[in-house]
XYZ file of C-alpha atoms in Angstrom:
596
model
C 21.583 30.550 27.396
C 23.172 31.755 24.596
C 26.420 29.657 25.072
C 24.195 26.346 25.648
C 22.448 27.453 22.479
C 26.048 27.443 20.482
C 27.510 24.410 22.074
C 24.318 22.549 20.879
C 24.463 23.257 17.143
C 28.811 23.638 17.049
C 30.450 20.654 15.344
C 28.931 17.364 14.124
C 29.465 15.306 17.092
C 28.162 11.552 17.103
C 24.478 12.356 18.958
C 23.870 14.832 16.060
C 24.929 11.941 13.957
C 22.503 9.626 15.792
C 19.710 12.463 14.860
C 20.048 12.471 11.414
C 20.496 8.819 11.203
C 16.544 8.867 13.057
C 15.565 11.444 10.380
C 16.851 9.509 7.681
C 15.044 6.222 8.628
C 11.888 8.359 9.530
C 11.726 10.277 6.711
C 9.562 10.504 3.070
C 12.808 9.714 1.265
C 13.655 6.527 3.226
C 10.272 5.522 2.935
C 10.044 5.703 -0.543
C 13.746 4.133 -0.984
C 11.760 1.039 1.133
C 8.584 1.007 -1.064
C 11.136 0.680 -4.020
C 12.725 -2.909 -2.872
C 9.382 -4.197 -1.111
C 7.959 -3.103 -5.184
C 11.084 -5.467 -6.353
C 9.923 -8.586 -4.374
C 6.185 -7.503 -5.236
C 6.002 -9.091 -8.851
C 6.945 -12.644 -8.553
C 3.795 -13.765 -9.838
C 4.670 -13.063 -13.296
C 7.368 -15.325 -13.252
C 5.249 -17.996 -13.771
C 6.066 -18.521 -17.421
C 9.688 -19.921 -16.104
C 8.528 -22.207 -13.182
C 5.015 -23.345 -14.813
C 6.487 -26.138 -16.803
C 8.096 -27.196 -13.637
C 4.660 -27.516 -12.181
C 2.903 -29.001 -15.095
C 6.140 -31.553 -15.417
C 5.925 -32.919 -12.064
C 2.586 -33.017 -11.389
C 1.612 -34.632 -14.860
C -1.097 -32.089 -15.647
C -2.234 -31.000 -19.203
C -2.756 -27.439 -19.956
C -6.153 -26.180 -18.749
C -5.406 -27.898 -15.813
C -2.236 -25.488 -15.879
C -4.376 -22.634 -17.167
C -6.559 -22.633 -14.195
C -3.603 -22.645 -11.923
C -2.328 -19.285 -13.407
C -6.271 -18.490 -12.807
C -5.952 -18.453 -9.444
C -2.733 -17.160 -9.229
C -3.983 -14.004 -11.075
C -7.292 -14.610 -8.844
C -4.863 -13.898 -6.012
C -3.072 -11.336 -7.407
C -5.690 -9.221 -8.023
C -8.654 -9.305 -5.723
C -6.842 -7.012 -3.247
C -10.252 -5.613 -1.449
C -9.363 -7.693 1.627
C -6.065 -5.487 1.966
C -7.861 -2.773 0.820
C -10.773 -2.961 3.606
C -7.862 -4.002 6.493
C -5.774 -1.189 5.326
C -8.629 1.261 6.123
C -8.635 0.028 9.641
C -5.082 -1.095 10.081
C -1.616 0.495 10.465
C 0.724 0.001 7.541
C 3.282 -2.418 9.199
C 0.041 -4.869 10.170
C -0.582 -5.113 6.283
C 2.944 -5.574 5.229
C 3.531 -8.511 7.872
C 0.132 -10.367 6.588
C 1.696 -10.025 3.394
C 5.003 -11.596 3.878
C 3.286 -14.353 6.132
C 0.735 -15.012 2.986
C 3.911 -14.904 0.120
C 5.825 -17.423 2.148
C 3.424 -19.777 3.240
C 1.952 -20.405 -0.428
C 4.745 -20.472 -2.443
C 6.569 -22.678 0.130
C 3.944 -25.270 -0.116
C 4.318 -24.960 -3.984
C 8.013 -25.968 -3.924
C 7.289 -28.652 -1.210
C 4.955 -30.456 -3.577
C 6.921 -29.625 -6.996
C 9.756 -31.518 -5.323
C 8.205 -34.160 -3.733
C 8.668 -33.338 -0.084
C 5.219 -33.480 0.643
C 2.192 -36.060 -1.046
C 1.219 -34.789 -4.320
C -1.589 -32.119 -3.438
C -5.350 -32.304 -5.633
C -5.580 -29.251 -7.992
C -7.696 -27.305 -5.808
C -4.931 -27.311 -3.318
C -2.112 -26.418 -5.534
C -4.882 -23.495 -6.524
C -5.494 -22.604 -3.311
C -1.433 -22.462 -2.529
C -0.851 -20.000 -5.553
C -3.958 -18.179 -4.781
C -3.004 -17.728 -1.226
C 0.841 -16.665 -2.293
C -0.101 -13.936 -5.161
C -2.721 -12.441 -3.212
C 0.464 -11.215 -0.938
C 1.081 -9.070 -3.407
C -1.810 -7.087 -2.889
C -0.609 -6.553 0.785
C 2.633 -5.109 -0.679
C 0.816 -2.812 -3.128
C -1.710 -1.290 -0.188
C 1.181 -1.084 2.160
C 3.632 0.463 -0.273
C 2.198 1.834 -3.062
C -0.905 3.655 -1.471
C 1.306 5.163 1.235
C 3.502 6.604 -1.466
C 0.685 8.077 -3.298
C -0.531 9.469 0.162
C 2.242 10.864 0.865
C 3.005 12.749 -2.791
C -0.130 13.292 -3.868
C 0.723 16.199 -6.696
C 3.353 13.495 -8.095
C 0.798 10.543 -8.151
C 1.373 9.556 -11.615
C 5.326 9.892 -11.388
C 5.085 7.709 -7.774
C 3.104 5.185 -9.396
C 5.129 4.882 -12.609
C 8.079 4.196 -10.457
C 6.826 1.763 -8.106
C 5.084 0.342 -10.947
C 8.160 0.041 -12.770
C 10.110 -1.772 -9.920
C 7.444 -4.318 -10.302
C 7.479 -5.141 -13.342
C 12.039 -4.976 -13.201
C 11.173 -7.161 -10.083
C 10.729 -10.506 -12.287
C 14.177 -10.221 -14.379
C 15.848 -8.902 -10.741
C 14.869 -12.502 -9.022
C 15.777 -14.310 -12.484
C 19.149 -13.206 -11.635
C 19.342 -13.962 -8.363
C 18.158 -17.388 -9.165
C 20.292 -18.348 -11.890
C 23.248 -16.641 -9.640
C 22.151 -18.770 -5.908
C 20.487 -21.821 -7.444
C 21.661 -22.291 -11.066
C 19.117 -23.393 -13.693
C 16.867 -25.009 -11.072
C 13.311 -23.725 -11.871
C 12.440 -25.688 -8.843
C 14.673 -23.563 -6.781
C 12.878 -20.444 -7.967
C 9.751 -21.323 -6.508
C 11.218 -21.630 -3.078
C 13.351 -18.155 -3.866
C 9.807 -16.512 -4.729
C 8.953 -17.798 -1.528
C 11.197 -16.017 0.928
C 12.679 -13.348 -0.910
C 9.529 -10.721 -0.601
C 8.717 -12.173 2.591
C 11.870 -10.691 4.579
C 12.127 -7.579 2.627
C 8.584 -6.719 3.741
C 9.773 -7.796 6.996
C 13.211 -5.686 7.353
C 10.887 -2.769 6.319
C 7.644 -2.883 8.275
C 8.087 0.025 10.503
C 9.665 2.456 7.958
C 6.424 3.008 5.678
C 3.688 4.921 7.166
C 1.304 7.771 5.890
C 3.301 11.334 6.716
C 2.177 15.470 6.574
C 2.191 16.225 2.994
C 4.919 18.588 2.447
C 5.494 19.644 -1.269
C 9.619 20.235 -1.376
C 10.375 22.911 -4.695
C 12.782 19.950 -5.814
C 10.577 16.869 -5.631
C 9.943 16.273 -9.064
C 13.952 16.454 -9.538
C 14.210 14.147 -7.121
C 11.763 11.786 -8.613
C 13.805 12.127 -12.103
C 17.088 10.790 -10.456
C 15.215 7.811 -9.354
C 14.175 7.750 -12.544
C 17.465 7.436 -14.416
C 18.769 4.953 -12.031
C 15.792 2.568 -12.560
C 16.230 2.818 -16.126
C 20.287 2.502 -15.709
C 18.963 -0.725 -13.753
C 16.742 -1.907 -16.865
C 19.267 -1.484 -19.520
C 21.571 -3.400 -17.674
C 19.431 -5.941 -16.749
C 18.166 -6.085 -20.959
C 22.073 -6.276 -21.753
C 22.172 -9.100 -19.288
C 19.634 -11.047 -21.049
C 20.583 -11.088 -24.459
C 23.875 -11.668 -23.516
C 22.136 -14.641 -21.807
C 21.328 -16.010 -25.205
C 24.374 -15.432 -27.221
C 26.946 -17.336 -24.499
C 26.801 -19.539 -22.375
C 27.071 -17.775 -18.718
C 28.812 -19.750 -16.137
C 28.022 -19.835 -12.244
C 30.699 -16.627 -11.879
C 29.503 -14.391 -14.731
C 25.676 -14.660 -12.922
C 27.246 -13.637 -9.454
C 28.878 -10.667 -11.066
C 25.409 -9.521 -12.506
C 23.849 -9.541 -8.905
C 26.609 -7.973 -7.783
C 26.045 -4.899 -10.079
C 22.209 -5.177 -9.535
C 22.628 -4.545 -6.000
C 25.002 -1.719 -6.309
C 22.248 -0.035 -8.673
C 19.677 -0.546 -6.054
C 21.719 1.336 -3.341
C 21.934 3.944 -5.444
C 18.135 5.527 -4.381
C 19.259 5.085 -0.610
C 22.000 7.290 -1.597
C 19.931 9.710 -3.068
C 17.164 9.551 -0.153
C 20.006 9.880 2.330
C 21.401 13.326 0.030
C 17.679 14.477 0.265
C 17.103 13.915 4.354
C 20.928 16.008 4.929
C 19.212 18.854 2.989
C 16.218 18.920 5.225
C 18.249 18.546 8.149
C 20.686 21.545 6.945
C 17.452 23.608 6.600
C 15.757 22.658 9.740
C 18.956 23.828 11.131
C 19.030 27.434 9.755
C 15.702 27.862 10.501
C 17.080 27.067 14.438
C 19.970 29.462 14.020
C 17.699 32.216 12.620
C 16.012 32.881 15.776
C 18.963 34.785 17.467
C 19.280 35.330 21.473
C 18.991 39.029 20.782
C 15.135 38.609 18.937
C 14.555 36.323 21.843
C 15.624 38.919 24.239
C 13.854 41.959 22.552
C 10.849 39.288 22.652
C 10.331 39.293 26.455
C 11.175 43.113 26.830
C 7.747 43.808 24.990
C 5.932 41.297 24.548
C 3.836 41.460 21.856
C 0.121 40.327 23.370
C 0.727 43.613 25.652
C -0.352 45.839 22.830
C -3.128 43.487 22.061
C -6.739 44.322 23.495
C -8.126 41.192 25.510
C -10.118 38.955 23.537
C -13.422 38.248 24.713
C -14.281 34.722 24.806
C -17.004 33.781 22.295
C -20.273 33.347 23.332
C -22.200 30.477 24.535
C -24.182 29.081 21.165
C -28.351 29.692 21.669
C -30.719 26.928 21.991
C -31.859 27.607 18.464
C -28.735 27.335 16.798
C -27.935 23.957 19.173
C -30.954 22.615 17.928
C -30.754 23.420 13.967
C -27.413 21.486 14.309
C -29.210 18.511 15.865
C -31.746 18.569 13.574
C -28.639 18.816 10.682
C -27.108 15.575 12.436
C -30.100 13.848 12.337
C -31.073 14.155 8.814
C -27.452 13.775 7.822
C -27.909 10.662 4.789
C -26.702 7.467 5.086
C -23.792 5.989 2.530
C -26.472 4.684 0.848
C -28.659 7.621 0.307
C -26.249 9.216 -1.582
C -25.007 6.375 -3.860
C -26.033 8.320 -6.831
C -25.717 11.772 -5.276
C -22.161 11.407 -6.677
C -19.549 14.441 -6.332
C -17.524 16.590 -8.779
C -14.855 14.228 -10.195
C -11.623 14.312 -8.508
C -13.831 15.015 -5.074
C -13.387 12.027 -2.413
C -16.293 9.524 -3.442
C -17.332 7.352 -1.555
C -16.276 3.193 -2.127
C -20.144 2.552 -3.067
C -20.215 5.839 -4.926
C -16.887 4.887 -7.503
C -17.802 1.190 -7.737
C -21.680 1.582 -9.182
C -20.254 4.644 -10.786
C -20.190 5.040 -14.804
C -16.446 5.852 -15.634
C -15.540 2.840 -13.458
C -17.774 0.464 -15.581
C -16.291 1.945 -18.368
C -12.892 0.702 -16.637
C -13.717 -2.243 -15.743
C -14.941 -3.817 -19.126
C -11.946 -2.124 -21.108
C -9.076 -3.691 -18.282
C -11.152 -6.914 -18.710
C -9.814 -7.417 -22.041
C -6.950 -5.152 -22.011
C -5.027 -6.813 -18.559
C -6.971 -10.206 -19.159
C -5.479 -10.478 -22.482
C -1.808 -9.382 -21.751
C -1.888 -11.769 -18.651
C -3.101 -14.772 -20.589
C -0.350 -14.162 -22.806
C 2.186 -13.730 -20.476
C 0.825 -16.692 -18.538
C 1.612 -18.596 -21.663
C 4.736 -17.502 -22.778
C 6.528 -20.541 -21.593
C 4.359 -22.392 -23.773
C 4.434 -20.420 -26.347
C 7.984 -20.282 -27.014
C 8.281 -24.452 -26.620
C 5.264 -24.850 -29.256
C 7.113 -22.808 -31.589
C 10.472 -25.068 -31.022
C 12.625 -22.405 -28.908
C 15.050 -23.826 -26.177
C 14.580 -23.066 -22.442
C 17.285 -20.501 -22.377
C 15.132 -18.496 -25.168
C 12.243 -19.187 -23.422
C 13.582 -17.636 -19.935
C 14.659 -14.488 -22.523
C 11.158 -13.996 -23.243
C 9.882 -14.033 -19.645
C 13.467 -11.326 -18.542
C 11.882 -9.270 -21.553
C 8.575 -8.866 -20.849
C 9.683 -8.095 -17.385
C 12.301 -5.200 -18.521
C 9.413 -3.817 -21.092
C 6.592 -3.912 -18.411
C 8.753 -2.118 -16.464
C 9.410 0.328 -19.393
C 5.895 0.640 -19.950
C 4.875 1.589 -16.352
C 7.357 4.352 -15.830
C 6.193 5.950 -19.373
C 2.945 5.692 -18.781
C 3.540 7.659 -15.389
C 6.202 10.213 -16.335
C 5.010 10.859 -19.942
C 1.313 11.089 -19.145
C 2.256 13.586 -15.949
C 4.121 15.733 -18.194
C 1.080 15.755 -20.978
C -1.218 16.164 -18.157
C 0.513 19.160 -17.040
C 1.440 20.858 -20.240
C -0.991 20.437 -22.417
C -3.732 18.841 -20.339
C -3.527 15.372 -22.409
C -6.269 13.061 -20.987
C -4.555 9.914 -19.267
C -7.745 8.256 -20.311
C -6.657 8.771 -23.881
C -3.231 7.231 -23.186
C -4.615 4.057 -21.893
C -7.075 3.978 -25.237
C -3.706 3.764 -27.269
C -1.589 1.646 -25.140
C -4.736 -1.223 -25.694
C -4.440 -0.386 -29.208
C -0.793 -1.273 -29.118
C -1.718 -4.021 -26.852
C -3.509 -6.029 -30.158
C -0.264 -5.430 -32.334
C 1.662 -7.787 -30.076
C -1.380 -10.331 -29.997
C -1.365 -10.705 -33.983
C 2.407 -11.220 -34.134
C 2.245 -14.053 -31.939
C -1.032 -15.542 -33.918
C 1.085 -15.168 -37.155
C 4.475 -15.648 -36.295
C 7.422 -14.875 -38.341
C 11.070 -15.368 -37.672
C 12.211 -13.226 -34.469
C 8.243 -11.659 -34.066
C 8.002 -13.148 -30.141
C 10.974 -11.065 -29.554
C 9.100 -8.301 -30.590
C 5.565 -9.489 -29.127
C 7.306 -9.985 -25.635
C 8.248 -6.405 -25.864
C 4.989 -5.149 -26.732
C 3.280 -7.549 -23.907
C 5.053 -6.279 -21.265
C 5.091 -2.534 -22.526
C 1.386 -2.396 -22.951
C 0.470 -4.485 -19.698
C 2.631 -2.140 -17.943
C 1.254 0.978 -19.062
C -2.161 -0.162 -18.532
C -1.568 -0.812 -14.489
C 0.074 3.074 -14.030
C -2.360 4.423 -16.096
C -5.461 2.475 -14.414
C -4.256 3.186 -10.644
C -3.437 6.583 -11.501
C -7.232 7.416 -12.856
C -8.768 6.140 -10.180
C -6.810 8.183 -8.053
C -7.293 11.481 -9.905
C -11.377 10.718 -10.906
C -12.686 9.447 -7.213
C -9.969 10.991 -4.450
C -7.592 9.697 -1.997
C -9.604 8.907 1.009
C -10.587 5.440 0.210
C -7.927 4.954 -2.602
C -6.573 1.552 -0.439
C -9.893 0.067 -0.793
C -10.598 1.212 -4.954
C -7.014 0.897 -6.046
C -7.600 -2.332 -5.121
C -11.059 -2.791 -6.603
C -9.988 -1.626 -9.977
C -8.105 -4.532 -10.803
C -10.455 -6.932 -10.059
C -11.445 -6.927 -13.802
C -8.222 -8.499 -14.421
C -8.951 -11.774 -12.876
C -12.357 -12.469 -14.508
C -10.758 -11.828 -18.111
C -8.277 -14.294 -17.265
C -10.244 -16.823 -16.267
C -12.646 -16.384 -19.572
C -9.615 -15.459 -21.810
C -7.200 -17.932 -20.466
C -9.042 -21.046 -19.124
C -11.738 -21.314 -21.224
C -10.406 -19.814 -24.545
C -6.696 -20.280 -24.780
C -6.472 -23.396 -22.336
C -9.295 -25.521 -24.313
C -8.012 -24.233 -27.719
C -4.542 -25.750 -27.168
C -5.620 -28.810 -25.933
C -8.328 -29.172 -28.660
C -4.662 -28.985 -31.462
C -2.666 -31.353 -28.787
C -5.294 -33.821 -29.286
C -6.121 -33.552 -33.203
C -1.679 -33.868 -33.283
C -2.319 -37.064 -31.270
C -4.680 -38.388 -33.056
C -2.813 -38.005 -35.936
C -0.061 -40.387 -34.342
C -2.915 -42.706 -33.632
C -2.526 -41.855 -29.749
C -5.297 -41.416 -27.075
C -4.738 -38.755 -24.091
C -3.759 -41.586 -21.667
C -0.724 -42.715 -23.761
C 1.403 -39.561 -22.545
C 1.728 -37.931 -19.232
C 2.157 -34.243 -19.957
C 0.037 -32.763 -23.450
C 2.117 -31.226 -25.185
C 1.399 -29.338 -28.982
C 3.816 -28.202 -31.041
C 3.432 -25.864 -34.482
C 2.225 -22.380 -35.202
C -1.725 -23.324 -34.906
C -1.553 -24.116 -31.102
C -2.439 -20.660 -30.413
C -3.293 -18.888 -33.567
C -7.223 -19.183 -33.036
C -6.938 -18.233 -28.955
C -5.005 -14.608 -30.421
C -6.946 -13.681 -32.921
C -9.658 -13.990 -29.986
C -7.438 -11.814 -27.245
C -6.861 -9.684 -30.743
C -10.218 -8.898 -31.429
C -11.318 -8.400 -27.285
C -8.933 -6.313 -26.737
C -9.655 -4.351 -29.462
C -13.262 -3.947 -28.237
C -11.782 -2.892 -25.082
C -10.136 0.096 -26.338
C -13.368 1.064 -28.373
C -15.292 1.274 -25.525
C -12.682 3.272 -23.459
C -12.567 6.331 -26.146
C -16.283 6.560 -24.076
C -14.271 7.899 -20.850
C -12.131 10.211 -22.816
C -15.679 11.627 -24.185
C -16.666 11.473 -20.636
C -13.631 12.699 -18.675
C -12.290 15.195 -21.671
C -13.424 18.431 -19.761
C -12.018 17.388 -16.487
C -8.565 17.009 -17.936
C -8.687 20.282 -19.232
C -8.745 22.211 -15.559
C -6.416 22.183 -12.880
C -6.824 18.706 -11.399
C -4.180 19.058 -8.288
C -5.344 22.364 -7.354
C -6.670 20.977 -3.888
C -3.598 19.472 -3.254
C -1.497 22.179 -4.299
C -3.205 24.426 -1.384
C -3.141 21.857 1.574
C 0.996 21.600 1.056
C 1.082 25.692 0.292
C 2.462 26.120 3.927
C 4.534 23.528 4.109
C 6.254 24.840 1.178
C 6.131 28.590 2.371
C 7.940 27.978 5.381
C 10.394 25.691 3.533
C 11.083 28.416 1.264
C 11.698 30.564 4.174
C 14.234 28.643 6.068
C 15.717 28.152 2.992
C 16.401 32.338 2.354
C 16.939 32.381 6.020
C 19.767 30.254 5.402
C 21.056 32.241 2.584
């Protein structure tokens, strides 16, 4: 026994290999290394500053009609409560395959009708296309994100902040890839957006999955290397793009830049892979600490010898079996107890958190605080071509705001963990000054000076970064875990409604209305061109002083939660989770001085 014991663990011979190879692709590490690339392919959506103008070019529309395209592509983006709902019921690799299916078909049909393959669909089509393609996203997010949070639930805010932050890289990442497979083809992007998430979510589907929470002593390390190689990945990728606008990059240069983009994203598997061998190496010296000789000594006296024989419980009476039938019976329905809400950071129920206070309080502040940054984002393109900037500038401002949101996201998750945990900072607070900041950028694009959308592309993506960590990460810690796939979802259904009201029938109307004044100037009529087009700083001066003011009404009204939530912060608000992983950690901890 004892031989068969040592020829099992001697040497590394190619079945152990074949173990650890299973462990690696089973494990929390691997899965988390997946959720980071299926994040990368998750935030094509706010790319649509680059390949709008396509749209609006071929299709001859004028800019509401644009505007309430990127309506229902934020419409689709964020009304993820159908993933939500199937996510309750589903397995994990079921919602990631309805995702890629949903990403390919819409943005496919996009690029077939930008480039003429296909009859020139009616607006509600070409809405119903990008509606059907973002809302894929939301499929990623459940299938991904939630599982992460699941599955590291003391490291919520530092999980979200990183798949957060991969997000918001994702949109300079496929810029790249573009400009290196397809050259400056905007058209080409749409059909790149189309496949791209599609077969990562694909090539992944069976590695992401909820797993026993098991709190390692190193996580948060752990989290921090991922950490530096995300931002090693931004920096470059912010290099990249200015570079961009100072020369001239040929067909080469951009292959060179993927090249080193892809070698930065192995470097988390790596990590991940370093992670799983240290589990394995403990696991194994747990094994070897059970010698032959303890086994022996085992059987020679048995321990349940010098045990007396336990009687068997007894049989329960007919009046306790009836007072827990009667318990049963009166047991209230969901809602019954609507307003018979629990202790904040208890599980509430979905009816409970969505007819709650502190998510109304949410939900009118992200109206105007993610309704605002997304109207702005969703008219960057425009932006920079009303204010005379050439299309290479124009695609700098879209790579920025996509480096600073992803800035924005991983601050907002390390930096308000650490304040949460030191000095018990509410992350309500945070999101109060990060809408404050958000207004900043909005007046330096209504009064523009030389360089200022530079500066209000990094504050747009920043703050509208920020605001999605923080906002995912307060559900989480106000109303639980056990029906976070179904309210992370619901809290960002503010989002859409803002943008329609901010974006459609604010900014859209407004820029028309100073198209048309600049055409009848020229004694024009709206039929004598094909695509309206206004150019000077008062095409959007009047819509940001609007977003300006609403947003600053938004963070107003959120310093109400911080009154509200200001006590909670102040106690211990992972204590629960800290004692469900306590024995998972003890006997880690053991196996680990066993080793030693």
């Amino acid at each position: 026994m004892g031989a068969a014991g040592t020829s099992s663990t001697a040497g590394c011979g190619g079945g152990e290999v074949g173990r650890f190879a299973v462990q690696v692709i089973t494990g929390r590490w691997f899965s988390v290394y997946a959720s980071f690339l299926i994040m990368v392919g998750a935030g094509a959506t706010y790319l649509f500053g680059i390949y709008s103008k396509e749209i609006k070019a071929s299709m001859g529309y004028d800019q509401s009609t644009l505007n309430l395209i990127g309506f229902f592509k934020d419409l689709g983006a964020n009304v993820g409560v159908p993933a939500g709902l199937i996510a309750e019921v589903t397995p994990t690799w079921f919602v990631l395959l309805i995702g890629s299916a949903l990403n390919f078909s819409g943005f496919f049909m996009i690029w077939l009708a930008v480039t003429g393959k296909i009859a020139q669909p009616k607006v509600w089509q070409m809405c119903a296309y990008i509606c059907v393609g973002a809302n894929s996203q939301n499929f990623a997010n459940t299938g991904a994100l939630v599982t992460s949070v699941k599955n590291f639930p003391e490291s919520r805010g530092v999980m979200l902040g990183l798949l957060k932050g991969f997000v918001g890289l994702s949109g300079a990442i496929m810029t790249q890839i573009y400009l290196a497979v397809y050259g400056d083809d905007s058209k080409s992007l749409i059909l790149l957006i189309g496949w791209f998430p599609a077969a990562i979510s694909v090539v992944f589907v069976f590695t992401i999955r909820t797993m026993k929470v098991v709190r390692q002593p190193n996580e948060l390390r752990v989290f921090y290397h991922f950490l530096y190689v995300s931002i090693a990945l931004a920096l470059f990728l912010m290099v990249v793009t200015i570079l961009e606008k100072l020369y001239d990059f040929p067909r080469s240069a951009y292959a060179g830049s993927v090249t080193i983009v892809c070698a930065l994203l192995f470097v988390p598997l790596v990590i991940a892979i370093r992670e799983e061998f240290t589990l394995w190496n403990l696991q194994k010296q747990q094994e070897n600490s059970i010698s032959p000789t303890e086994i022996a000594i085992d059987k020679l006296h048995p321990v349940e010898s010098t045990k007396p024989a336990e009687l068997p419980p007894p049989p329960p009476s007919s009046s306790s079996s009836n007072q827990e039938d009667k318990s049963k019976s009166r047991s209230p329905s969901c809602f019954t107890t609507i307003f018979k809400k629990p202790p904040r950071g208890e599980d509430y129920t979905i009816l409970q958190a969505l007819l709650s206070i502190d998510m109304s309080i949410l939900f009118f502040a992200t109206l105007f605080g993610l309704g605002s940054a997304l109207t702005a984002i969703d008219n960057l393109g425009q932006i920079g071509e009303s204010l005379g900037y050439p299309n290479r500038t124009i695609s700098s401002f879209v790579s920025l705001v996509s480096i600073w949101n992803f800035f924005g996201r991983v601050f907002a998750g390390f930096v308000s963990e650490a304040l949460v945990a030191k000095w018990r900072f509410p992350r309500t607070l945070m999101l109060s000054l990060v809408l404050l900041l958000l207004c900043v950028g909005h007046l330096m694009i209504a009064f523009p000076i030389a360089g200022s959308v530079y500066v209000a592309s990094v504050i747009l993506g920043f703050a509208f970064g920020a605001q999605l960590t923080l906002l995912f990460t307060i559900i989480s810690e106000l109303f639980g875990l056990k029906y976070y796939s179904t309210l992370f979802n619901c809290g960002q259904l503010a989002s859409p409604l803002g943008t329609y009201v901010l974006n459609v029938k604010i900014t859209g109307m407004l820029y028309d209305n100073e198209a048309l004044k600049e055409l009848a100037k020229k004694g024009m009529t709206r039929s004598s061109v094909k695509e309206l087009t206004c150019l000077g700083v008062r095409c959007y001066r009047k819509s940001f002083l609007i977003l300006a003011a609403g947003t600053f009404l938004g963070a107003l009204v959120s310093m109400v939660l911080v009154m509200r939530t200001r006590q909670f912060y102040k106690g211990d608000i992972y204590k629960k989770f800290r004692e469900e992983a306590k024995p998972s950690e003890i006997d880690m901890v053991e196996a680990t001085a066993g080793g030693r």
